[in-house]
Amino acid sequence: MPKDGGIGASTLRREDIRFLTGKGRYTADISLRGQAHACFLRSEVAHGRIRSIDTSAAEEMPGVLAVLTGEDFTEVGGNPTGWLVQSRNGATMKEPKRPVLAHGKVRHVGDAYAMVVAETYEQAKDACEAIEADIEELPAIVDMAQAVADSSNRVHDEIEDNVVFDWGWIEENRAAVDAAFETAPHVTTLELVNNRLSPNAMEPRASIGDFDSGTGDYKLYTTSQNPHLTRLLISAFVMGIPENKLTVIAPDVGGGFGSKIYHYGEEAAVLAASKRLNRPVKWVCDRSEAFLSDAHGRDHVTKIQLATDREGNFLALRTETLANMGAYLSNFATCTPTFLHGTLMAGPYRTPLVYVNVKAVLTNTVPVDAYRGAGRPEATYSLERVIDKAADELGLDPWEIRRRNFIDPGAFPYTTPVGLVYDTGNYHATMDKLRELSDVAGFEARAEESRQRGKLRGFGLSTWIEACGIAPSNLVGVLGCRVGLYDAATIRVNATGNISVLVGAHSHGQGHETVFAQLIAEKLGVDANSVEIVHGDTSKIPFGMGTYGSRSLAVCGSAMMKAADKIIDKGKKIAAHMLEAAEGDIEFTDGSFSVAGTDRQKSFAEIAFSAYVPHNYPLETLEPGLEETAFYDPANFTYPAGAYGCEVEVDPETGGVDIVRFTCADDFGNVINPMIVQGQVHGGVAQGIGQALLEGVVYNEDGQLLTGSYMDYAMPRADDVPSFTVDHSCVTPCTHNPLGAKGCGEAGAIGTPPAVVNAVVDALRRAGHDHITHIDMPLTPSRVWTAMQG
């Protein structure tokens, strides 16, 4: 059994005390002395040429302090993408400039082209409405296929067409894959859409710029998952502020799901305005703005083909995908449909040949970037849907076709045909666990009971694998990544024995303040309540790469373990001196340094006190203090995996879908806090259900956003989700990090959508609707009903 507060204990989240009692401190809660307020004027057309902007009336309105337009930022840089992807012909991708405020053109509804700063937000908003802009409306580019076909109408005039890159992975495989399809006994083809999603974090974005003219220092308070990256981008690419003169502070953040990884123009704009006015400038996004400006997720159109023999053994897989980039390249937009998507197309299967083609397309829509799972859900959805279709065409059981093609547990480490090396796993075990927990044997009885009530019951299966904690830096650098992918931790042991841990990862719902304290408590043998976790302030923490991609525990947690090892090593040197023993004879166990084979020992607190009050201390060989920093750059991804089962009831009269059972069997490696892992899976499953049944960003042909509020964009509510059965007892520890841990935060969003869609299709086909082989997400009642009508 895990000891209280240590690894393996379901310790309650300590941070919840302040959240539940209203003591959280979010960016919008911060009020700086003398702060002014900003409002952005956003385009009402999807595509237009800016002929002129008249700000004179706005400048004369009450309380207005400044009006800025794109003209004010022509001398600064643009917000870059973080990954340069090469096309399959070797050509470097196109990277159009993304300005702080739109200049020359507006490129999507919501594209900000002017900013008003006033004494109050209301005054700033009123003044925005007084700005007169002459914008020549141009034809909107919304449909990706049309954007590819017609290069005469371009989102960015300075590049020759709307295709950012035409990527092939792995290009050397293509001829062999094509040959396999030519001779394959059976080929299954499926065309599908991975629907565009709006992230809708509970807290909309907010930023406060604060320039100090006395020191030349800038502070940016902002809703960020990755404050060091924001500082780096503003300094190196956007504004040229010396990095040592810019502090980025991300306080409590109310959810991100990927949308707060990136740097947005509003952050640079409030900094520039603060310098101009010599006072703080605050902007808080409202929900309508969030729909129009926060990076969206997904939005792929894919054709996937699976070649098999007559027994269902996989021979080859190939896909062609159009991936929507939106109007600009957001920071991680280009790696999401490529290296986070194409490299997962092998899934947990031993398919010998795989080829993935992705065309990244610019359109007059909100930029698209990483959203919970980021490429991995898109890959899993395509793969698991085509496998179900193949099983149906071949007359095979969906469980059996997967089991027949799983990578064998004895085959690890396993190199996939798309360039990953899975270090460990047991996919048979998680699927067997799912079968047990789902009570597959009792399904027919449940289906009959549903029929008695006039409902159609179906079961959907999906298996999934994810690559978490993207790594290593030297490899991704070769593949085009512009940043490092390590993380860092500093452990500062204070003189009285309590501990501050300063981490590069950022917590915005993951429970880091609890879990990281558990790690240190276990490692150093101290009370978890004596450990404080510090994050989110670049002036305090070591340079780390933030929180996304289920990396925090595997990467930042490993950096913490390395730093703790340094603390122990130094403690042993101090203890050897104090106990008059050889350093090699000192052992550290449960918070005590002792001489092997004796009862002579010193507590951790005594060693810490001696380090800071060095009266009895080897000053001639060891400097005072007890503080260590470690950076950890992982050798490989971690590869969590699992199997999900969904049971649905479909109302044949309305097409309405109810999820009545949902079961998850996951392998997350070693689990630090089971309660938090369970919560992470619950959240991911809820988001996956949202994508499968409810959510979808819709634009009309003029590029107008039709789903710009909760009246039109359907979010999952409590009665849309069932009670989940979540299991993580199937454990294959990661072999290359000191915790043996794998990521868990994105699993639910990856495995859920195909399980739900497979279940609905199964229910309809069981009821005799043999013509239905696929329905695109979201499976709204109208879509399901229409499909049933043939």
CSV table of N, CA and C in Angstrom, one decimal, residues 506-556:
chain,number,residue,atom,x,y,z
A,506,HIS,N,3.4,24.0,-16.3
A,506,HIS,CA,2.4,24.9,-15.8
A,506,HIS,C,1.1,24.1,-15.5
A,507,SER,N,0.6,24.3,-14.3
A,507,SER,CA,-0.6,23.6,-13.9
A,507,SER,C,-1.9,24.4,-14.2
A,508,HIS,N,-2.8,23.9,-14.9
A,508,HIS,CA,-4.1,24.6,-15.2
A,508,HIS,C,-5.2,23.6,-15.2
A,509,GLY,N,-5.2,22.8,-14.1
A,509,GLY,CA,-6.2,21.7,-14.0
A,509,GLY,C,-5.7,20.3,-13.8
A,510,GLN,N,-4.4,20.2,-14.0
A,510,GLN,CA,-3.8,18.8,-14.0
A,510,GLN,C,-3.5,18.3,-12.5
A,511,GLY,N,-3.4,19.2,-11.6
A,511,GLY,CA,-3.2,18.8,-10.2
A,511,GLY,C,-1.7,18.7,-9.9
A,512,HIS,N,-0.8,19.5,-10.6
A,512,HIS,CA,0.6,19.4,-10.3
A,512,HIS,C,1.0,19.7,-8.9
A,513,GLU,N,0.3,20.7,-8.3
A,513,GLU,CA,0.7,21.1,-6.9
A,513,GLU,C,0.6,19.9,-6.0
A,514,THR,N,-0.3,19.0,-6.3
A,514,THR,CA,-0.5,17.8,-5.4
A,514,THR,C,0.4,16.7,-5.9
A,515,VAL,N,0.4,16.4,-7.1
A,515,VAL,CA,1.2,15.2,-7.6
A,515,VAL,C,2.7,15.4,-7.5
A,516,PHE,N,3.2,16.6,-7.9
A,516,PHE,CA,4.6,16.9,-7.8
A,516,PHE,C,5.1,16.9,-6.3
A,517,ALA,N,4.2,17.3,-5.4
A,517,ALA,CA,4.6,17.2,-4.0
A,517,ALA,C,4.6,15.8,-3.5
A,518,GLN,N,3.8,14.9,-4.1
A,518,GLN,CA,3.8,13.5,-3.7
A,518,GLN,C,5.2,12.9,-4.2
A,519,LEU,N,5.6,13.3,-5.4
A,519,LEU,CA,6.9,12.8,-5.9
A,519,LEU,C,8.0,13.1,-4.9
A,520,ILE,N,8.1,14.4,-4.6
A,520,ILE,CA,9.2,14.9,-3.7
A,520,ILE,C,9.1,14.3,-2.3
A,521,ALA,N,7.9,14.2,-1.8
A,521,ALA,CA,7.7,13.6,-0.5
A,521,ALA,C,8.2,12.1,-0.5
A,522,GLU,N,7.9,11.4,-1.5
A,522,GLU,CA,8.3,10.0,-1.6
A,522,GLU,C,9.9,9.9,-1.7
A,523,LYS,N,10.4,10.7,-2.6
A,523,LYS,CA,11.8,10.7,-2.9
A,523,LYS,C,12.7,11.1,-1.8
A,524,LEU,N,12.3,12.2,-1.1
A,524,LEU,CA,13.1,12.7,0.0
A,524,LEU,C,12.7,12.3,1.4
A,525,GLY,N,11.6,11.6,1.4
A,525,GLY,CA,11.1,11.1,2.7
A,525,GLY,C,10.6,12.2,3.7
A,526,VAL,N,10.0,13.2,3.1
A,526,VAL,CA,9.5,14.3,3.9
A,526,VAL,C,7.9,14.3,3.8
A,527,ASP,N,7.3,15.1,4.6
A,527,ASP,CA,5.9,15.3,4.6
A,527,ASP,C,5.5,16.1,3.4
A,528,ALA,N,4.5,15.6,2.6
A,528,ALA,CA,4.1,16.3,1.4
A,528,ALA,C,3.6,17.7,1.7
A,529,ASN,N,3.1,17.9,2.9
A,529,ASN,CA,2.6,19.3,3.2
A,529,ASN,C,3.7,20.3,3.4
A,530,SER,N,5.0,19.8,3.5
A,530,SER,CA,6.1,20.7,3.6
A,530,SER,C,6.7,21.1,2.3
A,531,VAL,N,6.1,20.6,1.2
A,531,VAL,CA,6.6,20.8,-0.2
A,531,VAL,C,5.7,21.8,-0.9
A,532,GLU,N,6.3,22.9,-1.4
A,532,GLU,CA,5.5,23.9,-2.1
A,532,GLU,C,6.0,23.8,-3.6
A,533,ILE,N,5.0,23.8,-4.5
A,533,ILE,CA,5.3,23.8,-5.9
A,533,ILE,C,5.1,25.2,-6.5
A,534,VAL,N,6.1,25.7,-7.2
A,534,VAL,CA,6.1,27.1,-7.8
A,534,VAL,C,6.1,26.9,-9.3
A,535,HIS,N,5.2,27.6,-10.0
A,535,HIS,CA,5.2,27.5,-11.4
A,535,HIS,C,4.6,28.8,-12.0
A,536,GLY,N,4.8,29.0,-13.3
A,536,GLY,CA,4.0,30.0,-14.0
A,536,GLY,C,4.6,31.4,-14.1
A,537,ASP,N,5.8,31.6,-13.4
A,537,ASP,CA,6.4,32.9,-13.4
A,537,ASP,C,7.8,32.8,-13.9
A,538,THR,N,8.1,33.3,-15.0
A,538,THR,CA,9.4,33.1,-15.7
A,538,THR,C,10.5,33.8,-14.9
A,539,SER,N,10.2,34.7,-13.9
A,539,SER,CA,11.3,35.3,-13.1
A,539,SER,C,11.7,34.4,-12.0
A,540,LYS,N,10.9,33.4,-11.7
A,540,LYS,CA,11.2,32.5,-10.6
A,540,LYS,C,11.6,31.1,-11.0
A,541,ILE,N,11.0,30.6,-12.1
A,541,ILE,CA,11.2,29.2,-12.4
A,541,ILE,C,12.3,29.0,-13.4
A,542,PRO,N,12.9,27.8,-13.5
A,542,PRO,CA,13.9,27.6,-14.6
A,542,PRO,C,13.2,27.5,-15.9
A,543,PHE,N,13.9,27.7,-17.0
A,543,PHE,CA,13.4,27.7,-18.3
A,543,PHE,C,12.8,26.3,-18.7
A,544,GLY,N,11.5,26.2,-18.8
A,544,GLY,CA,10.9,24.9,-19.1
A,544,GLY,C,9.9,25.1,-20.3
A,545,MET,N,9.4,24.0,-20.8
A,545,MET,CA,8.6,24.1,-22.0
A,545,MET,C,7.1,24.0,-21.8
A,546,GLY,N,6.6,24.1,-20.5
A,546,GLY,CA,5.2,24.2,-20.3
A,546,GLY,C,4.5,22.9,-20.3
A,547,THR,N,3.2,23.0,-20.3
A,547,THR,CA,2.3,21.8,-20.1
A,547,THR,C,1.4,21.6,-21.3
A,548,TYR,N,1.6,20.5,-22.0
A,548,TYR,CA,0.7,20.1,-23.2
A,548,TYR,C,1.2,18.7,-23.5
A,549,GLY,N,0.5,18.0,-24.4
A,549,GLY,CA,0.9,16.8,-24.9
A,549,GLY,C,1.2,15.7,-23.8
A,550,SER,N,0.5,15.8,-22.7
A,550,SER,CA,0.7,14.8,-21.6
A,550,SER,C,2.1,14.6,-21.2
A,551,ARG,N,2.9,15.7,-21.0
A,551,ARG,CA,4.3,15.7,-20.8
A,551,ARG,C,4.7,16.0,-19.4
A,552,SER,N,3.8,16.5,-18.6
A,552,SER,CA,4.3,17.1,-17.3
A,552,SER,C,5.0,16.1,-16.4
A,553,LEU,N,4.3,15.0,-16.2
A,553,LEU,CA,4.9,14.0,-15.3
A,553,LEU,C,6.1,13.3,-15.9
A,554,ALA,N,6.0,12.9,-17.1
A,554,ALA,CA,7.1,12.1,-17.7
A,554,ALA,C,8.3,13.0,-17.9
A,555,VAL,N,8.2,14.2,-18.2
A,555,VAL,CA,9.3,15.1,-18.6
A,555,VAL,C,9.7,16.0,-17.4
A,556,CYS,N,8.8,16.8,-16.9
A,556,CYS,CA,9.1,17.7,-15.8
A,556,CYS,C,9.3,16.8,-14.5
